[in-house]
mmCIF file of C-alpha atoms in Angstrom:
data_model
loop_
_atom_site.group_PDB
_atom_site.id
_atom_site.type_symbol
_atom_site.label_atom_id
_atom_site.label_comp_id
_atom_site.label_asym_id
_atom_site.label_seq_id
_atom_site.Cartn_x
_atom_site.Cartn_y
_atom_site.Cartn_z
ATOM 1 C CA MET A 1 53.880 18.835 -20.881
ATOM 2 C CA ASN A 2 50.509 20.423 -21.528
ATOM 3 C CA PRO A 3 49.331 22.580 -18.620
ATOM 4 C CA ARG A 4 46.319 21.169 -16.910
ATOM 5 C CA GLN A 5 43.154 23.279 -17.309
ATOM 6 C CA SER A 6 42.056 24.682 -13.971
ATOM 7 C CA ALA A 7 38.458 23.873 -12.976
ATOM 8 C CA ASP A 8 36.168 26.870 -12.569
ATOM 9 C CA ILE A 9 34.904 25.910 -9.101
ATOM 10 C CA ALA A 10 32.817 29.063 -8.674
ATOM 11 C CA ARG A 11 31.017 28.453 -11.985
ATOM 12 C CA ILE A 12 30.257 24.817 -11.101
ATOM 13 C CA LEU A 13 28.925 25.770 -7.652
ATOM 14 C CA LEU A 14 26.786 28.515 -9.171
ATOM 15 C CA ILE A 15 25.248 26.071 -11.655
ATOM 16 C CA ILE A 16 24.491 23.604 -8.831
ATOM 17 C CA VAL A 17 22.851 26.335 -6.733
ATOM 18 C CA ILE A 18 20.741 27.521 -9.687
ATOM 19 C CA LEU A 19 19.621 23.977 -10.589
ATOM 20 C CA ALA A 20 18.812 23.191 -6.942
ATOM 21 C CA GLY A 21 16.813 26.418 -6.669
ATOM 22 C CA LEU A 22 14.877 25.628 -9.838
ATOM 23 C CA MET A 23 14.065 22.109 -8.619
ATOM 24 C CA ILE A 24 12.966 23.299 -5.163
ATOM 25 C CA GLY A 25 10.845 26.056 -6.711
ATOM 26 C CA SER A 26 9.233 23.620 -9.135
ATOM 27 C CA LEU A 27 8.380 21.197 -6.328
ATOM 28 C CA TYR A 28 6.961 24.058 -4.245
ATOM 29 C CA ILE A 29 4.740 25.182 -7.127
ATOM 30 C CA LEU A 30 3.575 21.618 -7.799
ATOM 31 C CA ARG A 31 3.062 20.858 -4.098
ATOM 32 C CA PRO A 32 -0.784 20.916 -4.248
ATOM 33 C CA PHE A 33 -0.681 18.421 -7.114
ATOM 34 C CA LEU A 34 1.997 16.070 -5.778
ATOM 35 C CA PRO A 35 -0.355 13.639 -3.952
ATOM 36 C CA GLY A 36 -2.530 13.314 -7.045
ATOM 37 C CA LEU A 37 0.548 12.971 -9.269
ATOM 38 C CA ILE A 38 2.001 10.208 -7.091
ATOM 39 C CA TRP A 39 -1.316 8.348 -6.921
ATOM 40 C CA ALA A 40 -1.946 8.728 -10.651
ATOM 41 C CA SER A 41 1.558 7.543 -11.555
ATOM 42 C CA THR A 42 1.206 4.552 -9.238
ATOM 43 C CA ILE A 43 -2.189 3.578 -10.643
ATOM 44 C CA VAL A 44 -1.118 4.034 -14.270
ATOM 45 C CA VAL A 45 2.066 1.990 -13.829
ATOM 46 C CA ALA A 46 0.144 -0.785 -12.056
ATOM 47 C CA THR A 47 -2.632 -0.948 -14.677
ATOM 48 C CA TRP A 48 -0.625 -0.231 -17.837
ATOM 49 C CA PRO A 49 -0.880 -3.848 -19.117
ATOM 50 C CA VAL A 50 -4.671 -3.591 -18.813
ATOM 51 C CA LEU A 51 -4.643 -0.417 -20.932
ATOM 52 C CA LEU A 52 -2.586 -2.118 -23.636
ATOM 53 C CA ALA A 53 -4.938 -5.101 -23.670
ATOM 54 C CA ILE A 54 -7.984 -2.831 -24.080
ATOM 55 C CA GLN A 55 -6.176 -0.847 -26.781
ATOM 56 C CA ARG A 56 -5.525 -4.025 -28.790
ATOM 57 C CA ARG A 57 -9.210 -4.918 -28.624
ATOM 58 C CA CYS A 58 -10.160 -1.391 -29.754
ATOM 59 C CA GLY A 59 -8.175 -1.546 -32.955
ATOM 60 C CA GLY A 60 -5.175 0.324 -31.536
ATOM 61 C CA ARG A 61 -7.165 3.463 -30.665
ATOM 62 C CA ARG A 62 -5.574 4.836 -27.512
ATOM 63 C CA TRP A 63 -8.291 7.415 -26.778
ATOM 64 C CA ILE A 64 -10.977 4.708 -26.500
ATOM 65 C CA ALA A 65 -8.750 2.645 -24.211
ATOM 66 C CA THR A 66 -8.049 5.746 -22.094
ATOM 67 C CA ILE A 67 -11.748 6.503 -21.622
ATOM 68 C CA ALA A 68 -12.416 2.857 -20.733
ATOM 69 C CA MET A 69 -9.598 2.898 -18.141
ATOM 70 C CA LEU A 70 -10.885 6.125 -16.586
ATOM 71 C CA PHE A 71 -14.365 4.622 -16.161
ATOM 72 C CA LEU A 72 -12.752 1.484 -14.727
ATOM 73 C CA LEU A 73 -10.694 3.626 -12.364
ATOM 74 C CA LEU A 74 -13.796 5.542 -11.306
ATOM 75 C CA PHE A 75 -15.960 2.506 -10.533
ATOM 76 C CA VAL A 76 -13.286 0.138 -9.172
ATOM 77 C CA ILE A 77 -11.065 2.452 -7.102
ATOM 78 C CA VAL A 78 -12.463 5.958 -6.598
ATOM 79 C CA LEU A 79 -16.105 5.190 -5.769
ATOM 80 C CA PRO A 80 -15.399 2.267 -3.371
ATOM 81 C CA LEU A 81 -12.767 4.298 -1.496
ATOM 82 C CA TYR A 82 -15.040 7.323 -1.369
ATOM 83 C CA GLN A 83 -17.913 5.171 -0.110
ATOM 84 C CA ALA A 84 -15.738 3.634 2.601
ATOM 85 C CA ILE A 85 -14.392 6.997 3.802
ATOM 86 C CA ALA A 86 -17.777 8.702 3.585
ATOM 87 C CA THR A 87 -19.417 5.858 5.531
ATOM 88 C CA LEU A 88 -16.892 6.144 8.352
ATOM 89 C CA ALA A 89 -17.214 9.936 8.414
ATOM 90 C CA LEU A 90 -21.032 9.815 8.367
ATOM 91 C CA HIS A 91 -21.236 7.402 11.296
ATOM 92 C CA SER A 92 -18.309 8.822 13.267
ATOM 93 C CA GLY A 93 -20.537 9.949 16.132
ATOM 94 C CA ALA A 94 -22.258 6.583 16.449
ATOM 95 C CA ILE A 95 -18.923 4.776 16.304
ATOM 96 C CA MET A 96 -17.455 6.877 19.126
ATOM 97 C CA ASP A 97 -20.606 6.448 21.250
ATOM 98 C CA THR A 98 -20.436 2.680 20.758
ATOM 99 C CA ILE A 99 -16.769 2.576 21.744
ATOM 100 C CA LYS A 100 -17.373 4.658 24.865
ATOM 101 C CA SER A 101 -20.139 2.269 25.952
ATOM 102 C CA LEU A 102 -18.025 -0.859 25.415
ATOM 103 C CA PRO A 103 -17.129 -1.331 29.099
ATOM 104 C CA ASP A 104 -20.841 -1.829 29.882
ATOM 105 C CA TYR A 105 -20.817 -5.173 28.074
ATOM 106 C CA THR A 106 -20.089 -8.502 29.716
ATOM 107 C CA LEU A 107 -17.857 -11.054 28.048
ATOM 108 C CA LEU A 108 -19.490 -14.473 28.093
ATOM 109 C CA ALA A 109 -17.623 -17.622 29.093
ATOM 110 C CA PRO A 110 -15.692 -19.294 26.257
ATOM 111 C CA PRO A 111 -17.456 -22.145 24.441
ATOM 112 C CA GLY A 112 -16.136 -25.628 25.049
ATOM 113 C CA TRP A 113 -14.827 -26.179 21.540
ATOM 114 C CA ILE A 114 -12.318 -23.318 21.897
ATOM 115 C CA ARG A 115 -10.130 -25.496 24.133
ATOM 116 C CA SER A 116 -10.003 -28.209 21.473
ATOM 117 C CA ILE A 117 -8.242 -25.952 18.929
ATOM 118 C CA PRO A 118 -4.737 -27.404 18.364
ATOM 119 C CA LEU A 119 -1.760 -25.634 19.960
ATOM 120 C CA VAL A 120 -3.436 -22.340 20.889
ATOM 121 C CA GLY A 121 -6.858 -23.529 22.089
ATOM 122 C CA PRO A 122 -6.082 -24.060 25.808
ATOM 123 C CA ARG A 123 -4.308 -20.719 26.144
ATOM 124 C CA ILE A 124 -7.115 -18.830 24.351
ATOM 125 C CA ALA A 125 -9.716 -20.509 26.572
ATOM 126 C CA THR A 126 -7.757 -19.665 29.740
ATOM 127 C CA GLU A 127 -7.310 -15.988 28.803
ATOM 128 C CA TRP A 128 -10.944 -15.739 27.699
ATOM 129 C CA GLN A 129 -12.146 -17.242 30.976
ATOM 130 C CA THR A 130 -9.962 -14.839 32.968
ATOM 131 C CA LEU A 131 -11.475 -11.853 31.197
ATOM 132 C CA SER A 132 -14.972 -13.267 31.581
ATOM 133 C CA ASP A 133 -14.456 -13.749 35.334
ATOM 134 C CA ALA A 134 -13.420 -10.086 35.578
ATOM 135 C CA GLY A 135 -17.088 -9.159 35.259
ATOM 136 C CA ALA A 136 -18.722 -6.456 33.189
ATOM 137 C CA GLY A 137 -16.402 -5.178 30.518
ATOM 138 C CA GLY A 138 -13.374 -7.238 31.484
ATOM 139 C CA LEU A 139 -11.885 -7.358 28.000
ATOM 140 C CA LEU A 140 -13.561 -4.268 26.640
ATOM 141 C CA ALA A 141 -12.552 -2.019 29.524
ATOM 142 C CA ARG A 142 -8.952 -3.051 29.001
ATOM 143 C CA LEU A 143 -9.058 -2.353 25.264
ATOM 144 C CA GLU A 144 -11.238 0.777 25.374
ATOM 145 C CA PRO A 145 -8.421 3.379 25.677
ATOM 146 C CA TYR A 146 -6.511 1.875 22.757
ATOM 147 C CA ILE A 147 -9.626 1.437 20.609
ATOM 148 C CA THR A 148 -10.699 5.005 21.325
ATOM 149 C CA GLY A 149 -7.331 6.414 20.306
ATOM 150 C CA ALA A 150 -7.231 4.351 17.110
ATOM 151 C CA ALA A 151 -10.811 5.274 16.254
ATOM 152 C CA ARG A 152 -10.170 8.991 16.761
ATOM 153 C CA TRP A 153 -7.134 8.844 14.472
ATOM 154 C CA LEU A 154 -9.022 6.880 11.802
ATOM 155 C CA LEU A 155 -12.133 9.047 11.914
ATOM 156 C CA GLY A 156 -10.043 12.210 11.952
ATOM 157 C CA HIS A 157 -8.465 11.170 8.662
ATOM 158 C CA ALA A 158 -11.687 9.772 7.220
ATOM 159 C CA ALA A 159 -13.598 12.962 7.982
ATOM 160 C CA ILE A 160 -11.621 14.961 5.405
ATOM 161 C CA VAL A 161 -13.941 13.852 2.615
ATOM 162 C CA GLY A 162 -13.643 17.121 0.696
ATOM 163 C CA VAL A 163 -9.847 16.901 0.528
ATOM 164 C CA PHE A 164 -10.139 13.289 -0.590
ATOM 165 C CA VAL A 165 -12.551 14.241 -3.380
ATOM 166 C CA MET A 166 -10.189 16.995 -4.573
ATOM 167 C CA HIS A 167 -7.214 14.637 -4.589
ATOM 168 C CA MET A 168 -9.206 11.979 -6.419
ATOM 169 C CA LEU A 169 -10.316 14.509 -9.051
ATOM 170 C CA ILE A 170 -6.692 15.561 -9.620
ATOM 171 C CA THR A 171 -5.672 11.899 -9.709
ATOM 172 C CA VAL A 172 -8.246 11.021 -12.373
ATOM 173 C CA ILE A 173 -7.239 13.993 -14.570
ATOM 174 C CA ILE A 174 -3.512 13.226 -14.327
ATOM 175 C CA ALA A 175 -4.174 9.504 -14.855
ATOM 176 C CA GLY A 176 -6.073 10.312 -18.059
ATOM 177 C CA ILE A 177 -3.126 12.366 -19.342
ATOM 178 C CA LEU A 178 -0.654 9.619 -18.426
ATOM 179 C CA TYR A 179 -2.798 6.915 -20.022
ATOM 180 C CA PHE A 180 -2.954 8.912 -23.260
ATOM 181 C CA LYS A 181 0.700 10.047 -23.284
ATOM 182 C CA GLY A 182 2.231 7.296 -21.176
ATOM 183 C CA ASP A 183 4.718 6.210 -23.828
ATOM 184 C CA VAL A 184 6.163 9.732 -24.045
ATOM 185 C CA ALA A 185 6.409 10.030 -20.246
ATOM 186 C CA ALA A 186 8.046 6.603 -19.914
ATOM 187 C CA ASP A 187 10.562 7.445 -22.652
ATOM 188 C CA PHE A 188 11.432 10.717 -20.902
ATOM 189 C CA VAL A 189 11.967 8.961 -17.553
ATOM 190 C CA LEU A 190 14.112 6.249 -19.155
ATOM 191 C CA ARG A 191 16.263 8.802 -21.025
ATOM 192 C CA PHE A 192 16.646 10.890 -17.848
ATOM 193 C CA PHE A 193 17.896 7.948 -15.778
ATOM 194 C CA ASN A 194 20.016 6.722 -18.668
ATOM 195 C CA ARG A 195 21.685 10.131 -18.700
ATOM 196 C CA LEU A 196 22.014 10.008 -14.905
ATOM 197 C CA ALA A 197 23.280 6.453 -14.358
ATOM 198 C CA GLY A 198 23.459 4.698 -17.708
ATOM 199 C CA GLN A 199 22.142 1.167 -18.047
ATOM 200 C CA ARG A 200 21.940 0.776 -14.281
ATOM 201 C CA GLY A 201 19.567 3.726 -14.052
ATOM 202 C CA MET A 202 17.276 2.284 -16.734
ATOM 203 C CA SER A 203 17.232 -1.057 -14.908
ATOM 204 C CA ALA A 204 16.240 0.759 -11.699
ATOM 205 C CA VAL A 205 13.304 2.427 -13.493
ATOM 206 C CA ARG A 206 12.050 -0.904 -14.857
ATOM 207 C CA LEU A 207 12.440 -2.509 -11.420
ATOM 208 C CA ALA A 208 10.432 0.332 -9.839
ATOM 209 C CA GLY A 209 7.593 -0.306 -12.294
ATOM 210 C CA MET A 210 7.592 -4.039 -11.544
ATOM 211 C CA ALA A 211 7.649 -3.368 -7.795
ATOM 212 C CA ILE A 212 4.631 -1.037 -8.068
ATOM 213 C CA ARG A 213 2.690 -3.697 -9.980
ATOM 214 C CA ALA A 214 3.662 -6.333 -7.428
ATOM 215 C CA VAL A 215 2.432 -4.205 -4.522
ATOM 216 C CA ALA A 216 -0.780 -3.316 -6.357
ATOM 217 C CA LEU A 217 -1.459 -6.981 -6.986
ATOM 218 C CA GLY A 218 -0.346 -8.311 -3.624
ATOM 219 C CA ILE A 219 -1.497 -5.614 -1.211
ATOM 220 C CA VAL A 220 -4.516 -3.937 -2.788
ATOM 221 C CA VAL A 221 -6.113 -7.008 -4.361
ATOM 222 C CA THR A 222 -5.625 -9.011 -1.161
ATOM 223 C CA ALA A 223 -7.181 -6.198 0.909
ATOM 224 C CA VAL A 224 -10.200 -5.991 -1.410
ATOM 225 C CA VAL A 225 -10.724 -9.764 -1.410
ATOM 226 C CA GLN A 226 -10.418 -10.069 2.373
ATOM 227 C CA SER A 227 -12.721 -7.110 3.022
ATOM 228 C CA ALA A 228 -15.342 -8.376 0.567
ATOM 229 C CA LEU A 229 -15.339 -11.883 2.037
ATOM 230 C CA GLY A 230 -15.410 -10.514 5.590
ATOM 231 C CA GLY A 231 -18.280 -8.140 4.761
ATOM 232 C CA ILE A 232 -20.278 -10.973 3.156
ATOM 233 C CA GLY A 233 -19.780 -13.069 6.286
ATOM 234 C CA LEU A 234 -20.953 -10.261 8.576
ATOM 235 C CA TRP A 235 -23.993 -9.580 6.397
ATOM 236 C CA ILE A 236 -25.056 -13.234 6.243
ATOM 237 C CA ALA A 237 -24.562 -13.642 10.010
ATOM 238 C CA GLY A 238 -26.888 -10.685 10.604
ATOM 239 C CA VAL A 239 -24.373 -8.401 12.338
ATOM 240 C CA PRO A 240 -25.643 -4.807 12.383
ATOM 241 C CA ALA A 241 -23.675 -2.064 10.615
ATOM 242 C CA ALA A 242 -22.008 -4.603 8.342
ATOM 243 C CA GLY A 243 -21.282 -1.829 5.813
ATOM 244 C CA ILE A 244 -19.417 0.258 8.390
ATOM 245 C CA LEU A 245 -17.407 -2.768 9.533
ATOM 246 C CA THR A 246 -16.577 -3.614 5.908
ATOM 247 C CA ALA A 247 -15.333 -0.059 5.304
ATOM 248 C CA LEU A 248 -13.220 -0.368 8.444
ATOM 249 C CA MET A 249 -11.850 -3.694 7.199
ATOM 250 C CA VAL A 250 -10.743 -2.057 3.934
ATOM 251 C CA MET A 251 -8.691 0.495 5.878
ATOM 252 C CA LEU A 252 -7.225 -2.101 8.235
ATOM 253 C CA CYS A 253 -6.325 -4.487 5.397
ATOM 254 C CA LEU A 254 -4.590 -1.717 3.455
ATOM 255 C CA ALA A 255 -2.685 -0.905 6.650
ATOM 256 C CA GLN A 256 -1.686 -4.601 6.867
ATOM 257 C CA LEU A 257 -3.560 -5.069 10.159
ATOM 258 C CA GLY A 258 -6.011 -7.581 8.702
ATOM 259 C CA PRO A 259 -9.795 -7.931 8.950
ATOM 260 C CA LEU A 260 -9.912 -9.904 12.198
ATOM 261 C CA LEU A 261 -10.680 -7.071 14.637
ATOM 262 C CA PRO A 262 -14.026 -5.980 13.066
ATOM 263 C CA MET A 263 -15.019 -9.592 12.456
ATOM 264 C CA LEU A 264 -14.237 -10.583 16.043
ATOM 265 C CA GLY A 265 -16.369 -7.641 17.127
ATOM 266 C CA GLY A 266 -19.224 -9.182 15.130
ATOM 267 C CA VAL A 267 -18.563 -12.558 16.779
ATOM 268 C CA ALA A 268 -18.697 -10.960 20.227
ATOM 269 C CA TRP A 269 -22.000 -9.245 19.361
ATOM 270 C CA LEU A 270 -23.521 -12.529 18.221
ATOM 271 C CA PHE A 271 -22.395 -14.288 21.419
ATOM 272 C CA GLN A 272 -23.763 -11.393 23.439
ATOM 273 C CA ASN A 273 -27.173 -11.813 21.806
ATOM 274 C CA ASP A 274 -27.235 -15.601 22.337
ATOM 275 C CA MET A 275 -26.729 -16.434 18.632
ATOM 276 C CA LYS A 276 -24.067 -19.016 19.379
ATOM 277 C CA LEU A 277 -24.305 -21.049 16.173
ATOM 278 C CA ALA A 278 -23.969 -17.963 13.967
ATOM 279 C CA ALA A 279 -21.134 -16.714 16.184
ATOM 280 C CA ALA A 280 -19.246 -20.015 15.889
ATOM 281 C CA VAL A 281 -19.655 -20.090 12.093
ATOM 282 C CA LEU A 282 -18.569 -16.452 11.795
ATOM 283 C CA LEU A 283 -15.548 -17.116 14.004
ATOM 284 C CA VAL A 284 -14.410 -19.954 11.750
ATOM 285 C CA TRP A 285 -15.022 -17.757 8.690
ATOM 286 C CA ALA A 286 -13.043 -14.924 10.323
ATOM 287 C CA LEU A 287 -10.080 -17.244 10.875
ATOM 288 C CA VAL A 288 -10.228 -18.371 7.237
ATOM 289 C CA VAL A 289 -10.476 -14.812 5.894
ATOM 290 C CA GLY A 290 -7.836 -13.522 8.318
ATOM 291 C CA THR A 291 -5.263 -16.093 7.176
ATOM 292 C CA LEU A 292 -6.100 -15.788 3.469
ATOM 293 C CA ASP A 293 -3.453 -13.112 2.950
ATOM 294 C CA ASN A 294 -0.704 -15.593 3.899
ATOM 295 C CA LEU A 295 -1.574 -17.560 0.756
ATOM 296 C CA LEU A 296 -2.896 -14.927 -1.643
ATOM 297 C CA ARG A 297 -0.448 -12.068 -1.097
ATOM 298 C CA PRO A 298 2.839 -13.970 -1.718
ATOM 299 C CA MET A 299 1.363 -15.615 -4.811
ATOM 300 C CA LEU A 300 0.294 -12.273 -6.295
ATOM 301 C CA ILE A 301 3.531 -10.482 -5.386
ATOM 302 C CA LYS A 302 5.652 -13.182 -7.011
ATOM 303 C CA ARG A 303 3.684 -12.700 -10.212
ATOM 304 C CA GLY A 304 4.712 -9.057 -10.333
ATOM 305 C CA VAL A 305 8.391 -9.140 -9.382
ATOM 306 C CA ASN A 306 10.857 -11.671 -8.027
ATOM 307 C CA LEU A 307 11.765 -9.927 -4.789
ATOM 308 C CA SER A 308 11.957 -11.016 -1.188
ATOM 309 C CA LEU A 309 8.510 -11.040 0.424
ATOM 310 C CA LEU A 310 10.084 -9.787 3.666
ATOM 311 C CA LEU A 311 11.516 -6.768 1.816
ATOM 312 C CA ILE A 312 8.150 -6.014 0.211
ATOM 313 C CA LEU A 313 6.267 -6.221 3.526
ATOM 314 C CA ALA A 314 8.909 -4.129 5.317
ATOM 315 C CA GLY A 315 8.597 -1.514 2.581
ATOM 316 C CA VAL A 316 4.799 -1.556 2.818
ATOM 317 C CA LEU A 317 4.669 -1.096 6.599
ATOM 318 C CA GLY A 318 7.609 1.307 6.837
ATOM 319 C CA GLY A 319 6.403 3.333 3.868
ATOM 320 C CA MET A 320 2.908 3.624 5.330
ATOM 321 C CA PHE A 321 4.240 4.943 8.648
ATOM 322 C CA ALA A 322 6.614 7.338 6.873
ATOM 323 C CA PHE A 323 4.435 8.671 4.011
ATOM 324 C CA GLY A 324 0.854 7.628 4.827
ATOM 325 C CA ILE A 325 -1.306 5.497 2.537
ATOM 326 C CA VAL A 326 0.736 6.379 -0.548
ATOM 327 C CA GLY A 327 3.757 4.947 1.281
ATOM 328 C CA LEU A 328 2.267 1.494 0.657
ATOM 329 C CA PHE A 329 3.671 1.866 -2.870
ATOM 330 C CA ILE A 330 6.614 4.235 -2.329
ATOM 331 C CA GLY A 331 8.215 2.180 0.465
ATOM 332 C CA PRO A 332 8.627 -1.123 -1.440
ATOM 333 C CA VAL A 333 9.842 0.723 -4.551
ATOM 334 C CA ILE A 334 12.577 2.560 -2.600
ATOM 335 C CA LEU A 335 13.732 -0.607 -0.828
ATOM 336 C CA ALA A 336 13.616 -2.728 -3.996
ATOM 337 C CA VAL A 337 15.591 -0.239 -6.093
ATOM 338 C CA THR A 338 18.103 0.331 -3.276
ATOM 339 C CA GLN A 339 18.649 -3.398 -2.786
ATOM 340 C CA THR A 340 19.068 -4.033 -6.508
ATOM 341 C CA LEU A 341 21.513 -1.165 -7.062
ATOM 342 C CA LEU A 342 23.507 -2.118 -3.965
ATOM 343 C CA LYS A 343 23.663 -5.765 -5.058
ATOM 344 C CA ALA A 344 24.751 -4.775 -8.586
ATOM 345 C CA TRP A 345 27.483 -2.533 -7.165
ATOM 346 C CA ILE A 346 28.739 -5.258 -4.792
ATOM 347 C CA ASP A 347 28.712 -7.955 -7.484
ATOM 348 C CA GLU A 348 30.448 -5.742 -10.024
ATOM 349 C CA ALA A 349 34.035 -6.951 -10.449
ATOM 350 C CA PRO A 350 36.550 -4.192 -9.834
ATOM 351 C CA ALA A 351 38.750 -3.202 -12.724
ATOM 352 C CA PRO A 352 42.072 -5.041 -12.718
ATOM 353 C CA VAL A 353 45.014 -3.018 -11.513
ATOM 354 C CA PRO A 354 47.641 -2.771 -14.267
ATOM 355 C CA VAL A 355 50.974 -4.286 -13.314
ATOM 356 C CA GLU A 356 54.083 -2.922 -14.930
ATOM 357 C CA ALA A 357 56.332 -5.555 -16.394
ATOM 358 C CA GLU A 358 59.700 -5.758 -14.703
ATOM 359 C CA THR A 359 62.622 -5.088 -17.015
ATOM 360 C CA PRO A 360 65.827 -7.003 -16.399
ATOM 361 C CA ASP A 361 68.746 -5.029 -15.175
ATOM 362 C CA GLN A 362 71.055 -4.149 -18.006
ATOM 363 C CA GLY A 363 74.733 -4.424 -17.408
ATOM 364 C CA PRO A 364 77.229 -1.838 -18.315
#
């Protein structure tokens, strides 16, 4: 019998400690660039098919396609987000003054057609009438503490415009590098996970890319469409500060809260100023825009990846609470990869246990 080689436990532990130290040190050094790296990777993965389409139309020249994608990124993502955040930060004082004066307003009696809405109409009319009978600021006084707290949190984050600009600058630079050398980066990631977990690791990487595209299509596009339609409705109805309300709708839609709250504020202002026809039309438009995500978001998500919509939405909301805005993309990716790997492990048939053949007893 050959003697079994003894494992050098101390050497293995030392290698693990050194590798862990190197990884922690690398992450600590890259810490200022991690938000931009995560955002850039998410954007590049979500828009990679667009880059390839532009590259084909440019005769296969990647540098032209990269410049075109950076301009597209600047005008479609960076500038609108900057404008929304800067608008909220610029008018933060006026917004807080308006919220503090909300209890001075009086909620008018509900219009008669509210009660005729199927299923929910009578209850809405009853609650509305109760708040109207409460006198000046019946509804608004009740909501004012919650609205004030939410507004302070939102404006506190929106006021960091300089940090946002720095992160966006880092994001654009890293995105340009990834657009130009994306094939090399993707090959490195695939080889790393192939070394780590074989074919299952490569499948997890591809699933993560599809999940990021699905969230970008379903969440971001839906938020942009809802905010744009809601802002157009507010502007046509003549609601003041329509730009501020549209910027607020962008934030709320990305947070999966929907555009209804700012639009209902516009409806209340129109009712308050005796513009009942415009208020009724805007209310109907708000209901249409507010329910649009129930149709648009599942359709767009299914185009990106065939995953459970409940899992995607749970990942979006949970990821946002855990990691902030970037968690909109990280959360669904983590849940999707975890579910797929767990399902593959459960469905994998265990190796058959060898059974030794019985030998008949031999007589003397």
